[in-house]
C-alpha positions as MATLAB code, in Angstrom:
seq = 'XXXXXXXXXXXXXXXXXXXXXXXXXXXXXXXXXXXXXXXXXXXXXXXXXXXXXXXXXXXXXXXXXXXXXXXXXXXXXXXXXXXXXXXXXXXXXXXXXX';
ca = [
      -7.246   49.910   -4.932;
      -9.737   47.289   -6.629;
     -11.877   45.541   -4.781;
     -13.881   42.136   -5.882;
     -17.170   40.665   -5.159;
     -17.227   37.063   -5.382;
     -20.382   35.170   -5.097;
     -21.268   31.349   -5.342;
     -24.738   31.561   -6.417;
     -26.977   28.844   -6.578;
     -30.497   29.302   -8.309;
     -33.968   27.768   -7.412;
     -36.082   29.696   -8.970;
     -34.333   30.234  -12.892;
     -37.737   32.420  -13.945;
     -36.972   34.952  -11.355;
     -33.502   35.145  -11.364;
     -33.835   35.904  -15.243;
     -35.030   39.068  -13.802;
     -32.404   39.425  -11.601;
     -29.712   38.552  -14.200;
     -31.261   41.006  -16.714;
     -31.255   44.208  -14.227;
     -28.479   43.942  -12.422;
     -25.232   44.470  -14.397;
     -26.700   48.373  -14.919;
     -26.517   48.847  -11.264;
     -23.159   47.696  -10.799;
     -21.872   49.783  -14.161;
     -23.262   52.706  -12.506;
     -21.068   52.337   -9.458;
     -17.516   51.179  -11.821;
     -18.576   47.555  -11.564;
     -17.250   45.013  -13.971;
     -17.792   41.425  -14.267;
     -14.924   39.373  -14.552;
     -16.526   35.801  -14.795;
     -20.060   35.809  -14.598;
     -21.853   32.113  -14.504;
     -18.926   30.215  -16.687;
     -17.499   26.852  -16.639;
     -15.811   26.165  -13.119;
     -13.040   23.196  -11.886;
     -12.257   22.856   -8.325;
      -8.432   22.010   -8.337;
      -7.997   21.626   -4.432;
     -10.569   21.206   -1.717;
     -14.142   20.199   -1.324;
     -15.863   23.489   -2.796;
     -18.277   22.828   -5.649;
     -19.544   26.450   -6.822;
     -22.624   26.556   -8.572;
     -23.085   29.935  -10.543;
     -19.881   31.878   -9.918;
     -19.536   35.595  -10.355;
     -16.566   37.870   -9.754;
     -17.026   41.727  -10.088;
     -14.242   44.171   -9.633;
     -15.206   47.664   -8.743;
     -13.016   50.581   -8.465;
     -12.313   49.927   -4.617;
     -14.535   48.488   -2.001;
     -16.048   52.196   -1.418;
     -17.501   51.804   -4.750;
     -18.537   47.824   -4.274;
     -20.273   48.895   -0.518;
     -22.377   51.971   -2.111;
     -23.502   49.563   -5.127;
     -24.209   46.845   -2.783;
     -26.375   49.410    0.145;
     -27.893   51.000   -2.741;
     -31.634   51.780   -2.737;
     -31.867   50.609   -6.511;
     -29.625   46.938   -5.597;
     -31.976   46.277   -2.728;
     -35.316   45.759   -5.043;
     -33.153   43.309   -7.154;
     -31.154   42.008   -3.979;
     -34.739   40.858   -2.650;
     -35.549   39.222   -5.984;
     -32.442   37.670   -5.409;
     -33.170   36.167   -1.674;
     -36.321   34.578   -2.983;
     -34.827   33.046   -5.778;
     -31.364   31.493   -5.242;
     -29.247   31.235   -2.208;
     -25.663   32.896   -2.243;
     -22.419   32.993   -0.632;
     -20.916   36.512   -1.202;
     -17.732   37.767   -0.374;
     -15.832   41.537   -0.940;
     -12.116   41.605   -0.779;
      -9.509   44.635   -1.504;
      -6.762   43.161   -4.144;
      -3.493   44.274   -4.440;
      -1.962   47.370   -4.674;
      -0.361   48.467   -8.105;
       3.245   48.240   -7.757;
];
């Protein structure tokens, strides 16, 4: 079953997360990863959430989205990623086919 990563990502440092933004999306292909929205226009229809840079990435199943995410090659860019934005991340399963 799929499972997504969805992160709320706000950036403080844009130089570094340039970096970030440029390395990353190989790590995730490598483990099925595929971005779904990545940093686009957002509208908050209900509540008082106001996302900054959203991404959503579905992986083949949340085996697939853990390995990326504990990966030895993630965790250099993860702690690029701590210094230069902070981020809300989330991994859920979705739905089964029917």
């Amino acid at each position: 079953m799929a499972a997504y990563l969805i992160a709320d990502v706000d950036v403080t440092d844009a130089a570094m997360f340039d970096e970030y933004r440029r390395e990353v999306p190989a790590t995730e292909a490598r483990h099925g990863g595929r971005y779904l929205a990545r940093g686009g226009l957002t509208r908050v229809l209900e509540g008082d959430w106001e996302p900054h840079r959203l991404v959503i990435i579905e992986f083949p199943d949340m085996a697939a989205l853990t390995a990326w995410y504990d990966s030895p090659e993630y965790e250099r860019l993860k702690q690029i990623r701590f210094r230069c934005a902070n981020t809300r991340i989330i991994a859920t399963e979705g739905v089964p086919p029917a």
